[in-house]
């Protein structure tokens, strides 16, 4: 009876823990196998503990170059998509104009269309326009699909902002530029930040669309895919785990800072 | 004080032919209005009467369709809000949630390039008794505290005119009363012109020197609270500002500056000076608290008083300081009477026959029109 009562009281926590376990288990396996000392080319069975891969993460030809390419693409496409997406979100959220409905619909396409279809059509487009695929074409493709997510995140924020706040700023001697920099932008910042993080994550781990638009350029996901044909060095796990840990740290720092601001003394 | 008076002499706000329409909808009909410098001026009306639009045109947040806005001798009609010597306390305050209380208050000074704002901000926060909360974010303050921050944020800029858009609407009754007195005190201290928009007639009467009652995009009547209450000039004002008993009447003659009236077969007297109507037909009004109610059996009324016989009490509500009676008149109309609870007559219960009488000087005459204009608006806002 006591057990049943305990279960009843903690059922939500239990389900939460199970869900959390379900989601983090793959990451834990990846992390674990980054310390494996594989017997042969494939890192699929546990053989012995070693820190070799962590001490020498670039030890496999091309792996760190691919990470660098991925980072450059992710940073560039995040910056451009966030800037464009924020502007579009303000336009859609604040103004009524002729093509507004059409743009809203078009923005949903990259999110709803299967990636394979989009990748293939982009590949066809670049081929027919005789554009050599490579870094630039990957960047163009990434900006395109990141844009939609940035717009959705920022627009939600813009719609939730009280227009009275900007009026108050105008009333308090702020010129239009100052209103934007001092009030509008800081208020929209959480939405813009969320959009940018989403864009970075999407761009960094995209494989399908990149595959159709990459030419000879190799991003990290493509390197992993290529490597899987020939053998999987534990360095892949090292870099994957490092990305995971960095992402978790960023989120945790954000949380701690937010809660500290909330608990700020009088 | 002398400096303020000098600034005041040229600081009147004058609106000339000011109007605003959105497409086919007219929010404000062409309006001429002068708000004297240093006064506490209230724009009073029900929602949608154009009072907020008028305020926003003075602030520069709304462009007028026609007309001009002058502050002192300066035409500010074409100036954007950030170039006008005017600040606003917004409805729901519009405090910047990402800035601390001190940064909110110092916002205007910094935009105008004042380098060291800390001292002024501190003084201002002390004036509104919020010095100890300077570092907090506004979302962590109570409604009354937020309201005071909003006032401080506007006043620190020493504008020529302070605009208040329903500044107390979000507060509970007790706090509202307290803030009314507080705002009035601040206005007297700083001597800045306050233009206050409100739908609460009691608030307007408590605070303002002059009230403009607005209805349907135009000013119905302008005057001091006493003037508006004692001598309303339209049925809307009579019903919206307090309560009125209105009855249609015909002028049957004139004597010694008095109008002799026939109201539903009763002969009443009204001083001609108390009537805003010139014609044969008018509406006679009397405030509920000016009427004396007596039981039919002691029907002795002093000479020279207006009297209406044959009323029957349909409802009596004891409110504490007074009792509110609803009396059905022989012609079916219901009159409201407030009677001070000094010596309560226990016979005055629902069903009792009564007669009503009052001093003719207390009546007022209006142009005949819709007797219930303004009633719905007033009760809707009270709710």
Coordinates of C-alpha atoms in Angstrom, one line a residue:
Chain A
X1 CA 0.0 0.0 0.0
X2 CA 2.8 2.4 0.9
X3 CA 4.5 1.6 -2.4
X4 CA 1.4 2.3 -4.3
X5 CA 1.0 5.7 -2.5
X6 CA 4.6 6.6 -3.2
X7 CA 4.1 5.7 -6.9
X8 CA 1.0 7.8 -7.0
X9 CA 2.7 10.8 -5.6
X10 CA 5.7 10.6 -7.8
X11 CA 4.3 9.3 -11.0
X12 CA 5.0 12.6 -12.9
X13 CA 8.6 12.6 -11.7
X14 CA 9.1 9.0 -12.7
X15 CA 7.7 9.5 -16.2
X16 CA 9.9 12.6 -16.5
X17 CA 13.0 10.7 -15.6
X18 CA 12.1 7.9 -18.0
X19 CA 11.7 10.4 -20.8
X20 CA 14.9 12.1 -19.9
X21 CA 16.7 8.8 -19.9
X22 CA 15.2 7.9 -23.3
X23 CA 16.5 11.1 -24.8
X24 CA 20.0 11.1 -23.3
X25 CA 20.8 7.4 -23.5
X26 CA 22.2 7.7 -27.1
X27 CA 24.4 10.6 -26.1
X28 CA 25.7 8.7 -23.1
X29 CA 26.6 5.7 -25.4
X30 CA 28.4 8.1 -27.8
X31 CA 30.3 9.6 -24.9
X32 CA 31.2 6.2 -23.5
X33 CA 32.5 4.9 -26.8
X34 CA 34.6 8.0 -27.2
X35 CA 36.8 6.3 -24.5
X36 CA 36.8 3.0 -26.3
X37 CA 40.0 1.4 -27.6
X38 CA 38.4 -0.3 -30.7
X39 CA 39.6 -3.5 -32.0
X40 CA 39.7 -2.8 -35.8
X41 CA 38.2 0.0 -37.8
X42 CA 34.7 0.0 -36.3
X43 CA 33.9 1.4 -32.9
X44 CA 30.8 -0.6 -32.3
X45 CA 31.9 -3.0 -29.5
X46 CA 33.5 -2.3 -26.2
X47 CA 37.1 -3.3 -26.1
X48 CA 38.9 -1.3 -23.5
X49 CA 39.2 2.1 -21.8
X50 CA 41.6 4.7 -23.3
X51 CA 41.9 8.5 -23.6
X52 CA 43.8 8.3 -26.9
X53 CA 41.0 9.8 -28.9
X54 CA 40.4 12.7 -26.5
X55 CA 44.2 13.4 -26.5
X56 CA 44.3 13.5 -30.2
X57 CA 40.9 14.5 -31.6
X58 CA 42.3 15.6 -35.0
X59 CA 44.1 12.3 -35.4
X60 CA 42.0 11.1 -38.3
X61 CA 42.7 12.7 -41.7
X62 CA 40.1 15.4 -42.6
X63 CA 38.0 15.2 -39.5
X64 CA 39.0 18.6 -38.0
X65 CA 38.9 20.3 -41.4
X66 CA 35.3 19.1 -41.7
X67 CA 34.5 20.4 -38.3
X68 CA 35.9 23.8 -39.3
X69 CA 33.9 23.8 -42.5
X70 CA 30.7 23.0 -40.5
X71 CA 31.4 25.7 -38.0
X72 CA 32.1 28.3 -40.7
X73 CA 28.9 27.4 -42.5
X74 CA 26.9 27.3 -39.3
X75 CA 28.2 30.6 -38.0
X76 CA 27.7 32.4 -41.4
X77 CA 24.3 31.0 -42.0
X78 CA 23.2 31.7 -38.5
X79 CA 24.3 35.3 -38.7
X80 CA 22.7 35.9 -42.1
X81 CA 19.5 34.0 -41.4
X82 CA 19.1 35.7 -38.1
X83 CA 19.5 39.2 -39.5
X84 CA 17.2 38.5 -42.5
X85 CA 14.7 36.5 -40.4
X86 CA 14.5 39.2 -37.7
X87 CA 13.7 41.8 -40.4
X88 CA 11.1 39.6 -42.0
X89 CA 9.5 38.8 -38.6
X90 CA 9.2 42.5 -37.8
X91 CA 7.7 43.2 -41.2
X92 CA 5.2 40.3 -40.9
X93 CA 4.4 41.0 -37.2
X94 CA 4.0 44.8 -37.5
X95 CA 2.8 45.7 -40.9
X96 CA 0.0 44.8 -43.3
X97 CA 1.1 44.6 -46.9
X98 CA 0.1 42.9 -50.1
X99 CA 2.3 39.8 -50.2
X100 CA 2.0 39.2 -46.5
X101 CA -0.1 36.0 -46.8
X102 CA 2.0 34.6 -49.5
X103 CA 5.2 35.2 -47.6
X104 CA 3.7 33.5 -44.5
X105 CA 2.9 30.5 -46.6
X106 CA 6.2 30.4 -48.3
X107 CA 8.1 30.5 -45.0
X108 CA 6.4 27.4 -43.9
X109 CA 7.5 25.4 -47.0
X110 CA 11.1 24.7 -45.9
X111 CA 9.8 23.4 -42.5
X112 CA 7.1 21.2 -43.9
X113 CA 8.8 19.9 -47.1
X114 CA 10.8 16.7 -46.8
X115 CA 14.5 17.5 -46.7
X116 CA 15.2 15.1 -49.5
X117 CA 12.9 16.9 -51.8
X118 CA 14.3 20.2 -51.0
X119 CA 17.9 19.0 -51.3
X120 CA 17.2 17.3 -54.6
X121 CA 15.5 20.3 -56.1
X122 CA 18.2 22.7 -54.9
X123 CA 20.8 20.3 -56.4
X124 CA 18.9 20.4 -59.7
X125 CA 18.6 24.1 -59.6
X126 CA 22.3 24.7 -59.1
X127 CA 23.2 22.1 -61.7
X128 CA 20.9 23.7 -64.3
X129 CA 22.2 27.2 -63.5
X130 CA 25.7 25.7 -64.0
X131 CA 26.7 26.9 -60.5
X132 CA 29.6 24.8 -59.1
X133 CA 28.4 23.4 -55.8
X134 CA 30.6 23.9 -52.7
X135 CA 30.8 26.1 -49.7
X136 CA 28.7 28.9 -51.1
X137 CA 25.9 26.7 -52.3
X138 CA 25.7 24.9 -48.9
X139 CA 25.6 28.3 -47.3
X140 CA 22.7 29.4 -49.5
X141 CA 20.8 26.3 -48.8
X142 CA 21.3 26.5 -45.1
X143 CA 20.3 30.2 -44.9
X144 CA 17.1 29.3 -46.7
X145 CA 15.9 26.6 -44.3
X146 CA 17.2 28.4 -41.2
X147 CA 15.4 31.5 -42.2
X148 CA 12.0 30.0 -41.6
X149 CA 12.8 28.9 -38.0
X150 CA 14.2 32.3 -37.1
X151 CA 11.1 34.0 -38.5
X152 CA 8.8 31.8 -36.5
X153 CA 10.8 32.3 -33.3
X154 CA 11.2 36.1 -33.6
X155 CA 7.6 36.7 -34.9
X156 CA 6.1 35.1 -31.8
X157 CA 8.2 37.4 -29.7
X158 CA 7.3 40.5 -31.8
X159 CA 3.6 39.8 -31.6
X160 CA 3.8 39.5 -27.9
X161 CA 5.5 42.8 -27.4
X162 CA 3.5 45.8 -26.2
X163 CA 3.5 48.5 -28.8
X164 CA 3.0 51.0 -26.0
X165 CA 6.6 50.4 -24.9
X166 CA 7.9 51.9 -28.1
X167 CA 5.4 54.7 -27.8
X168 CA 6.7 55.4 -24.3
X169 CA 10.2 55.5 -25.6
X170 CA 9.3 57.9 -28.4
X171 CA 7.5 60.0 -25.8
X172 CA 10.7 60.0 -23.7
X173 CA 12.8 61.8 -26.3
X174 CA 14.1 58.6 -28.1
X175 CA 14.6 59.1 -31.8
X176 CA 13.5 56.2 -34.1
X177 CA 17.0 54.8 -34.1
X178 CA 17.3 55.0 -30.3
X179 CA 13.8 53.4 -29.9
X180 CA 15.0 50.5 -31.9
X181 CA 18.3 50.0 -30.2
X182 CA 17.2 50.8 -26.6
X183 CA 13.8 49.2 -26.5
X184 CA 12.7 47.2 -29.5
X185 CA 15.9 45.2 -29.9
X186 CA 16.4 44.3 -26.2
X187 CA 12.8 43.3 -25.9
X188 CA 13.0 41.1 -29.0
X189 CA 16.4 39.7 -28.0
X190 CA 15.1 36.4 -26.4
X191 CA 13.3 35.5 -29.6
X192 CA 16.2 36.5 -31.7
X193 CA 18.5 34.4 -29.5
X194 CA 16.3 31.4 -29.6
X195 CA 16.0 31.7 -33.4
X196 CA 19.8 32.0 -33.8
X197 CA 20.4 28.9 -31.6
X198 CA 17.9 26.9 -33.5
X199 CA 19.5 28.0 -36.8
X200 CA 23.0 27.1 -35.6
X201 CA 21.9 23.7 -34.5
X202 CA 20.0 23.0 -37.7
X203 CA 22.8 24.1 -39.9
X204 CA 25.6 22.3 -38.0
X205 CA 24.0 18.9 -38.1
X206 CA 22.2 19.0 -41.5
X207 CA 23.2 16.2 -43.7
X208 CA 20.5 15.6 -46.3
X209 CA 20.3 19.0 -48.0
X210 CA 24.1 19.5 -47.6
X211 CA 24.7 16.3 -49.4
X212 CA 22.9 17.6 -52.5
X213 CA 24.6 20.9 -52.5
X214 CA 28.1 20.3 -51.3
X215 CA 30.2 19.3 -54.3
X216 CA 33.6 18.5 -52.9
X217 CA 33.2 20.3 -49.7
X218 CA 32.9 18.0 -46.7
X219 CA 31.0 19.1 -43.5
X220 CA 31.2 17.2 -40.3
X221 CA 28.0 15.2 -40.7
X222 CA 29.1 14.3 -44.2
X223 CA 32.5 13.2 -42.9
X224 CA 30.7 10.9 -40.4
X225 CA 28.5 9.5 -43.1
X226 CA 31.5 8.9 -45.3
X227 CA 33.5 7.4 -42.5
X228 CA 30.8 5.0 -41.6
X229 CA 31.4 3.2 -44.9
X230 CA 35.0 2.6 -44.2
X231 CA 35.3 2.6 -40.4
X232 CA 34.3 4.7 -37.5
X233 CA 37.2 6.2 -35.5
X234 CA 36.4 7.1 -31.8
X235 CA 37.4 10.7 -32.7
X236 CA 33.9 11.0 -34.2
X237 CA 32.5 10.3 -30.8
X238 CA 34.9 12.7 -29.2
X239 CA 33.7 15.6 -31.4
X240 CA 30.1 14.5 -31.1
X241 CA 30.4 14.4 -27.3
X242 CA 32.2 17.7 -27.1
X243 CA 29.4 19.4 -29.1
X244 CA 26.8 17.8 -26.7
X245 CA 28.7 18.9 -23.6
X246 CA 29.2 22.5 -25.0
X247 CA 25.5 22.8 -25.9
X248 CA 24.4 21.6 -22.4
X249 CA 26.8 24.0 -20.8
X250 CA 25.5 26.9 -22.8
X251 CA 21.9 26.1 -21.9
X252 CA 22.9 25.7 -18.2
X253 CA 24.8 29.0 -18.0
X254 CA 21.7 30.7 -19.6
X255 CA 19.5 29.1 -17.0
X256 CA 21.7 30.0 -14.0
X257 CA 22.0 33.6 -15.2
X258 CA 18.2 33.9 -15.7
X259 CA 17.4 32.5 -12.3
X260 CA 20.0 34.7 -10.7
X261 CA 18.4 37.8 -12.3
X262 CA 15.0 36.6 -11.1
X263 CA 16.3 36.2 -7.5
X264 CA 18.1 39.6 -7.6
X265 CA 17.8 41.3 -4.2
X266 CA 15.8 44.5 -3.7
Chain B
X1 CA 7.1 79.6 -8.3
X2 CA 7.6 82.9 -10.2
X3 CA 9.6 81.1 -12.8
X4 CA 6.8 78.6 -13.2
X5 CA 4.3 81.3 -13.5
X6 CA 6.3 83.0 -16.2
X7 CA 6.7 79.7 -18.1
X8 CA 3.0 79.2 -17.5
X9 CA 2.0 82.4 -19.1
X10 CA 3.1 81.2 -22.5
X11 CA 2.5 77.5 -21.8
X12 CA -1.2 77.1 -22.6
X13 CA -2.1 74.1 -24.7
X14 CA -4.3 75.2 -27.5
X15 CA -6.1 72.9 -30.0
X16 CA -7.6 74.6 -33.0
X17 CA -10.0 72.7 -35.4
X18 CA -8.3 69.5 -34.2
X19 CA -10.0 66.3 -35.6
X20 CA -9.1 62.7 -36.3
X21 CA -10.8 60.2 -38.5
X22 CA -9.8 56.7 -39.5
X23 CA -11.3 56.0 -42.9
X24 CA -15.1 56.6 -42.5
X25 CA -14.9 56.6 -38.7
X26 CA -14.6 59.9 -37.0
X27 CA -12.9 59.6 -33.6
X28 CA -12.6 63.3 -32.8
X29 CA -14.8 66.0 -34.4
X30 CA -13.1 69.4 -35.1
X31 CA -12.4 70.7 -31.6
X32 CA -11.2 74.1 -30.3
X33 CA -9.9 73.9 -26.8
X34 CA -7.5 75.9 -24.6
X35 CA -6.0 74.2 -21.6
X36 CA -4.5 76.9 -19.3
X37 CA -0.9 76.5 -18.2
X38 CA -0.5 75.0 -14.7
X39 CA -4.1 73.7 -14.6
X40 CA -5.2 70.2 -13.8
X41 CA -7.5 69.4 -16.7
X42 CA -9.6 66.3 -17.2
X43 CA -11.0 64.9 -20.4
X44 CA -13.9 62.8 -19.2
X45 CA -16.0 60.4 -21.2
X46 CA -17.0 56.8 -21.9
X47 CA -14.8 54.5 -23.9
X48 CA -14.7 55.4 -27.5
X49 CA -15.6 59.1 -27.0
X50 CA -12.3 60.3 -28.5
X51 CA -10.6 61.4 -25.3
X52 CA -7.6 59.2 -25.6
X53 CA -7.2 60.1 -29.3
X54 CA -7.2 63.7 -28.3
X55 CA -4.5 63.1 -25.7
X56 CA -2.4 61.1 -28.2
X57 CA -2.6 64.0 -30.7
X58 CA -1.3 66.3 -28.1
X59 CA 1.5 63.8 -27.3
X60 CA 2.3 63.4 -31.1
X61 CA 1.6 59.7 -31.1
X62 CA -1.3 60.3 -33.5
X63 CA -1.3 62.7 -36.4
X64 CA -4.4 64.9 -36.6
X65 CA -6.6 64.7 -39.7
X66 CA -7.1 68.5 -39.5
X67 CA -6.2 71.3 -37.1
X68 CA -3.2 72.3 -35.1
X69 CA -1.8 71.8 -31.6
X70 CA 0.1 74.7 -30.0
X71 CA 2.0 74.5 -26.8
X72 CA 2.6 78.1 -25.7
X73 CA 3.3 80.0 -28.9
X74 CA 4.9 77.0 -30.6
X75 CA 3.0 75.0 -33.3
X76 CA 4.0 71.4 -32.5
X77 CA 1.5 69.8 -34.9
X78 CA 4.2 68.5 -37.2
X79 CA 6.7 67.6 -34.5
X80 CA 7.4 63.9 -33.7
X81 CA 6.7 62.9 -30.1
X82 CA 10.4 62.9 -29.1
X83 CA 10.7 66.6 -30.0
X84 CA 7.7 67.8 -28.0
X85 CA 8.0 69.2 -24.5
X86 CA 5.3 66.7 -23.4
X87 CA 5.5 63.4 -21.4
X88 CA 2.9 60.8 -21.0
X89 CA 1.9 58.4 -18.2
X90 CA 0.4 55.5 -20.1
X91 CA -2.5 53.3 -19.3
X92 CA -0.9 50.2 -17.7
X93 CA 2.2 52.3 -17.4
X94 CA 4.3 50.8 -20.3
X95 CA 7.4 50.5 -18.1
X96 CA 10.4 49.0 -19.9
X97 CA 10.6 45.5 -18.5
X98 CA 14.3 45.0 -19.4
X99 CA 15.4 48.1 -17.5
X100 CA 15.6 48.6 -13.7
X101 CA 13.4 51.2 -12.0
X102 CA 16.2 53.7 -11.9
X103 CA 17.0 53.2 -15.6
X104 CA 13.3 53.6 -16.5
X105 CA 13.2 56.9 -14.6
X106 CA 16.5 58.1 -16.1
X107 CA 15.5 57.0 -19.7
X108 CA 14.3 60.4 -20.9
X109 CA 17.2 62.4 -19.4
X110 CA 19.8 60.1 -21.0
X111 CA 18.1 60.4 -24.4
X112 CA 18.5 64.1 -24.1
X113 CA 22.2 63.7 -23.5
X114 CA 22.2 64.4 -19.8
X115 CA 25.5 62.9 -18.6
X116 CA 25.0 62.4 -14.9
X117 CA 21.5 61.3 -14.2
X118 CA 22.0 59.4 -10.9
X119 CA 21.3 62.4 -8.6
X120 CA 18.2 63.5 -10.4
X121 CA 16.9 59.9 -10.6
X122 CA 17.4 59.5 -6.9
X123 CA 15.6 62.7 -6.0
X124 CA 12.7 61.8 -8.3
X125 CA 12.4 58.3 -6.8
X126 CA 12.5 59.8 -3.3
X127 CA 9.7 62.2 -4.3
X128 CA 7.5 59.2 -5.1
X129 CA 8.9 57.2 -2.2
X130 CA 10.5 54.4 -4.2
X131 CA 14.1 55.1 -3.5
X132 CA 14.7 51.7 -1.9
X133 CA 13.4 49.9 -5.0
X134 CA 15.7 51.6 -7.6
X135 CA 17.5 48.5 -8.6
X136 CA 14.4 46.3 -9.1
X137 CA 12.9 45.4 -12.4
X138 CA 9.4 46.9 -12.8
X139 CA 7.7 43.6 -13.2
X140 CA 8.6 42.9 -9.5
X141 CA 6.7 45.9 -8.2
X142 CA 3.0 46.2 -7.2
X143 CA 0.5 48.0 -9.3
X144 CA 0.7 51.2 -7.2
X145 CA 4.5 51.2 -7.2
X146 CA 4.5 50.7 -11.0
X147 CA 2.2 53.6 -11.3
X148 CA 4.5 55.9 -9.3
X149 CA 7.5 54.8 -11.4
X150 CA 5.5 55.8 -14.5
X151 CA 4.8 59.2 -13.0
X152 CA 8.4 59.7 -11.9
X153 CA 9.6 58.6 -15.4
X154 CA 7.5 61.3 -17.0
X155 CA 8.0 64.1 -14.4
X156 CA 11.8 63.9 -14.2
X157 CA 11.9 65.5 -17.6
X158 CA 10.0 68.6 -16.3
X159 CA 7.7 68.6 -19.4
X160 CA 5.5 71.7 -20.0
X161 CA 2.6 69.3 -20.1
X162 CA 2.1 66.0 -18.4
X163 CA -0.5 63.7 -20.1
X164 CA -2.1 61.0 -18.1
X165 CA -4.0 58.3 -20.0
X166 CA -6.3 56.5 -17.5
X167 CA -3.4 56.3 -15.1
X168 CA -5.3 54.8 -12.2
X169 CA -7.5 52.4 -14.2
X170 CA -5.6 49.3 -13.2
X171 CA -5.6 50.0 -9.4
X172 CA -8.1 48.8 -6.9
X173 CA -10.5 51.3 -5.4
X174 CA -8.6 52.1 -2.2
X175 CA -5.3 52.6 -3.9
X176 CA -7.0 54.7 -6.6
X177 CA -8.3 57.1 -4.0
X178 CA -4.9 57.4 -2.4
X179 CA -3.2 58.0 -5.8
X180 CA -5.7 60.6 -6.7
X181 CA -4.7 62.7 -3.8
X182 CA -1.1 61.9 -4.4
X183 CA -1.2 63.0 -8.0
X184 CA -3.1 66.2 -7.1
X185 CA -0.4 66.9 -4.5
X186 CA 2.4 66.4 -7.0
X187 CA 0.7 68.6 -9.5
X188 CA 0.3 71.4 -7.0
X189 CA 4.0 71.0 -6.0
X190 CA 5.5 71.0 -9.5
X191 CA 3.0 73.4 -11.1
X192 CA 3.1 71.6 -14.5
X193 CA 0.0 71.4 -16.6
X194 CA -1.7 68.0 -16.2
X195 CA -4.1 66.7 -18.8
X196 CA -5.8 63.7 -17.4
X197 CA -8.0 61.3 -19.5
X198 CA -10.5 59.2 -17.5
X199 CA -13.8 57.6 -17.7
X200 CA -14.3 57.8 -14.0
X201 CA -16.4 60.9 -13.2
X202 CA -15.6 60.8 -9.5
X203 CA -11.9 60.7 -10.3
X204 CA -12.2 63.7 -12.6
X205 CA -14.2 65.7 -10.1
X206 CA -11.8 64.9 -7.2
X207 CA -8.7 65.9 -9.1
X208 CA -9.4 68.4 -11.9
X209 CA -9.8 72.2 -11.9
X210 CA -11.5 72.0 -15.2
X211 CA -13.3 69.1 -16.8
X212 CA -14.2 68.7 -20.5
X213 CA -17.0 66.1 -20.8
X214 CA -16.6 64.3 -24.2
X215 CA -19.2 62.3 -26.1
X216 CA -19.2 61.0 -29.6
X217 CA -15.9 62.8 -30.5
X218 CA -16.9 66.2 -29.3
X219 CA -16.8 68.2 -26.1
X220 CA -20.3 68.3 -24.6
X221 CA -19.5 70.8 -21.8
X222 CA -16.5 72.4 -20.3
X223 CA -16.3 73.7 -16.8
X224 CA -15.3 73.3 -13.2
X225 CA -16.6 70.2 -11.4
X226 CA -19.1 72.3 -9.4
X227 CA -20.4 74.0 -12.6
X228 CA -20.7 70.7 -14.4
X229 CA -22.5 69.0 -11.6
X230 CA -24.8 71.8 -10.5
X231 CA -25.6 73.2 -14.0
X232 CA -25.3 70.5 -16.6
X233 CA -26.2 71.8 -20.1
X234 CA -27.0 68.6 -21.8
X235 CA -28.8 65.4 -20.9
X236 CA -25.6 63.5 -21.5
X237 CA -23.7 65.5 -18.9
X238 CA -26.6 65.4 -16.5
X239 CA -26.6 61.6 -16.6
X240 CA -22.9 60.8 -17.0
X241 CA -21.7 63.1 -14.2
X242 CA -23.6 61.8 -11.2
X243 CA -27.3 60.9 -11.4
X244 CA -30.2 63.1 -12.5
X245 CA -34.0 62.9 -12.5
X246 CA -35.1 64.3 -15.8
X247 CA -38.7 65.1 -16.8
X248 CA -40.0 66.6 -19.9
X249 CA -41.8 69.9 -19.4
X250 CA -43.6 72.7 -21.3
X251 CA -43.1 76.4 -20.6
X252 CA -46.4 77.9 -19.7
X253 CA -45.3 81.3 -18.6
X254 CA -42.6 83.6 -17.1
X255 CA -42.6 85.6 -13.9
X256 CA -39.8 87.4 -12.1
X257 CA -37.0 85.7 -14.0
X258 CA -38.7 82.3 -13.4
X259 CA -40.0 79.9 -15.9
X260 CA -43.4 78.4 -15.1
X261 CA -43.5 74.8 -16.2
X262 CA -46.0 72.1 -16.7
X263 CA -44.4 68.7 -16.2
X264 CA -46.9 65.8 -16.6
X265 CA -49.6 68.0 -15.3
X266 CA -47.6 69.3 -12.3
X267 CA -46.8 73.0 -12.0
X268 CA -43.1 73.6 -11.4
X269 CA -40.9 76.6 -11.2
X270 CA -37.4 77.0 -12.6
X271 CA -35.2 80.1 -12.6
X272 CA -34.7 81.1 -16.2
X273 CA -31.0 81.6 -15.5
X274 CA -30.8 77.9 -14.7
X275 CA -32.1 76.7 -18.1
X276 CA -29.9 75.9 -21.0
X277 CA -32.9 75.7 -23.3
X278 CA -34.8 78.6 -24.9
X279 CA -37.7 76.9 -26.5
X280 CA -41.3 76.0 -25.4
X281 CA -40.3 72.5 -24.5
X282 CA -37.4 71.6 -22.3
X283 CA -36.2 68.9 -19.9
X284 CA -36.3 69.7 -16.2
X285 CA -33.6 68.0 -14.1
X286 CA -33.1 67.6 -10.4
X287 CA -30.3 65.7 -8.6
X288 CA -31.4 62.9 -6.3
X289 CA -29.8 64.4 -3.2
X290 CA -31.6 67.8 -3.6
X291 CA -35.0 66.2 -3.3
X292 CA -36.7 65.8 0.1
X293 CA -39.0 62.8 0.4
X294 CA -41.9 62.8 2.9
X295 CA -44.7 60.4 3.6
X296 CA -48.1 61.4 2.1
X297 CA -49.8 61.7 5.5
X298 CA -47.6 64.7 6.5
X299 CA -48.0 66.5 3.3
X300 CA -47.0 69.9 4.6
X301 CA -44.6 71.7 2.2
X302 CA -43.3 75.2 2.6
X303 CA -44.3 77.7 0.0
X304 CA -42.1 78.3 -3.0
X305 CA -40.9 74.8 -3.2
X306 CA -41.5 72.5 -6.2
X307 CA -43.6 69.5 -5.3
X308 CA -44.6 66.3 -7.0
X309 CA -47.4 64.3 -5.5
X310 CA -48.5 60.7 -5.9
X311 CA -45.2 58.9 -5.9
X312 CA -44.9 55.3 -4.6
X313 CA -41.7 53.9 -3.2
X314 CA -40.7 50.8 -5.2
X315 CA -37.3 50.2 -3.7
X316 CA -35.4 51.5 -0.7
X317 CA -31.7 50.7 -0.4
X318 CA -29.8 51.5 2.9
X319 CA -26.3 52.6 1.9
X320 CA -25.0 53.8 5.3
X321 CA -24.6 57.5 5.0
X322 CA -27.8 57.7 3.0
X323 CA -30.8 55.8 1.9
X324 CA -31.5 55.5 -1.8
X325 CA -35.2 55.4 -2.7
X326 CA -36.6 54.6 -6.1
X327 CA -40.0 56.3 -6.5
X328 CA -42.5 55.5 -9.2
X329 CA -44.3 58.7 -10.3
X330 CA -48.0 58.7 -11.3
X331 CA -47.0 58.9 -15.0
X332 CA -44.8 55.8 -14.7
X333 CA -41.4 57.4 -14.6
X334 CA -39.0 56.4 -11.8
X335 CA -37.2 59.0 -9.7
X336 CA -34.2 58.4 -7.6
X337 CA -33.9 60.2 -4.2
X338 CA -31.0 60.1 -1.8
X339 CA -31.9 60.9 1.8
X340 CA -29.3 61.5 4.5
X341 CA -29.8 59.1 7.4
X342 CA -30.4 61.7 10.1
X343 CA -33.9 61.0 11.3
X344 CA -35.1 58.0 9.4
X345 CA -38.8 57.9 8.8
X346 CA -39.7 54.2 9.3
X347 CA -42.8 54.6 7.2
X348 CA -40.7 55.1 4.1
X349 CA -40.7 51.5 2.9
X350 CA -41.5 50.0 -0.5
X351 CA -45.2 50.5 -1.2
X352 CA -45.5 53.7 0.8
X353 CA -47.1 56.8 -0.9
X354 CA -44.8 59.8 -0.8
X355 CA -44.4 63.3 -2.1
X356 CA -41.2 64.9 -3.3
X357 CA -40.2 68.5 -3.0
X358 CA -37.2 70.7 -3.6
X359 CA -35.9 74.2 -3.8
X360 CA -36.6 75.5 -7.4
X361 CA -33.0 77.0 -7.4
X362 CA -31.6 73.4 -7.4
X363 CA -33.4 72.4 -10.7
X364 CA -31.8 72.8 -14.1
X365 CA -33.3 73.1 -17.6
X366 CA -31.9 71.2 -20.6
X367 CA -32.7 71.2 -24.3
X368 CA -35.2 68.4 -24.8
X369 CA -33.6 65.3 -26.2
X370 CA -32.9 61.7 -25.3
X371 CA -33.6 61.5 -21.5
X372 CA -31.3 58.5 -21.1
X373 CA -28.3 59.8 -23.0
X374 CA -25.2 58.9 -20.9
X375 CA -27.0 56.6 -18.5
X376 CA -25.7 53.4 -20.0
X377 CA -22.2 54.8 -20.4
X378 CA -22.0 55.9 -16.8
X379 CA -23.3 52.6 -15.4
X380 CA -21.1 50.6 -17.7
X381 CA -18.0 52.3 -16.3
X382 CA -19.1 52.0 -12.8
X383 CA -19.3 48.2 -13.2

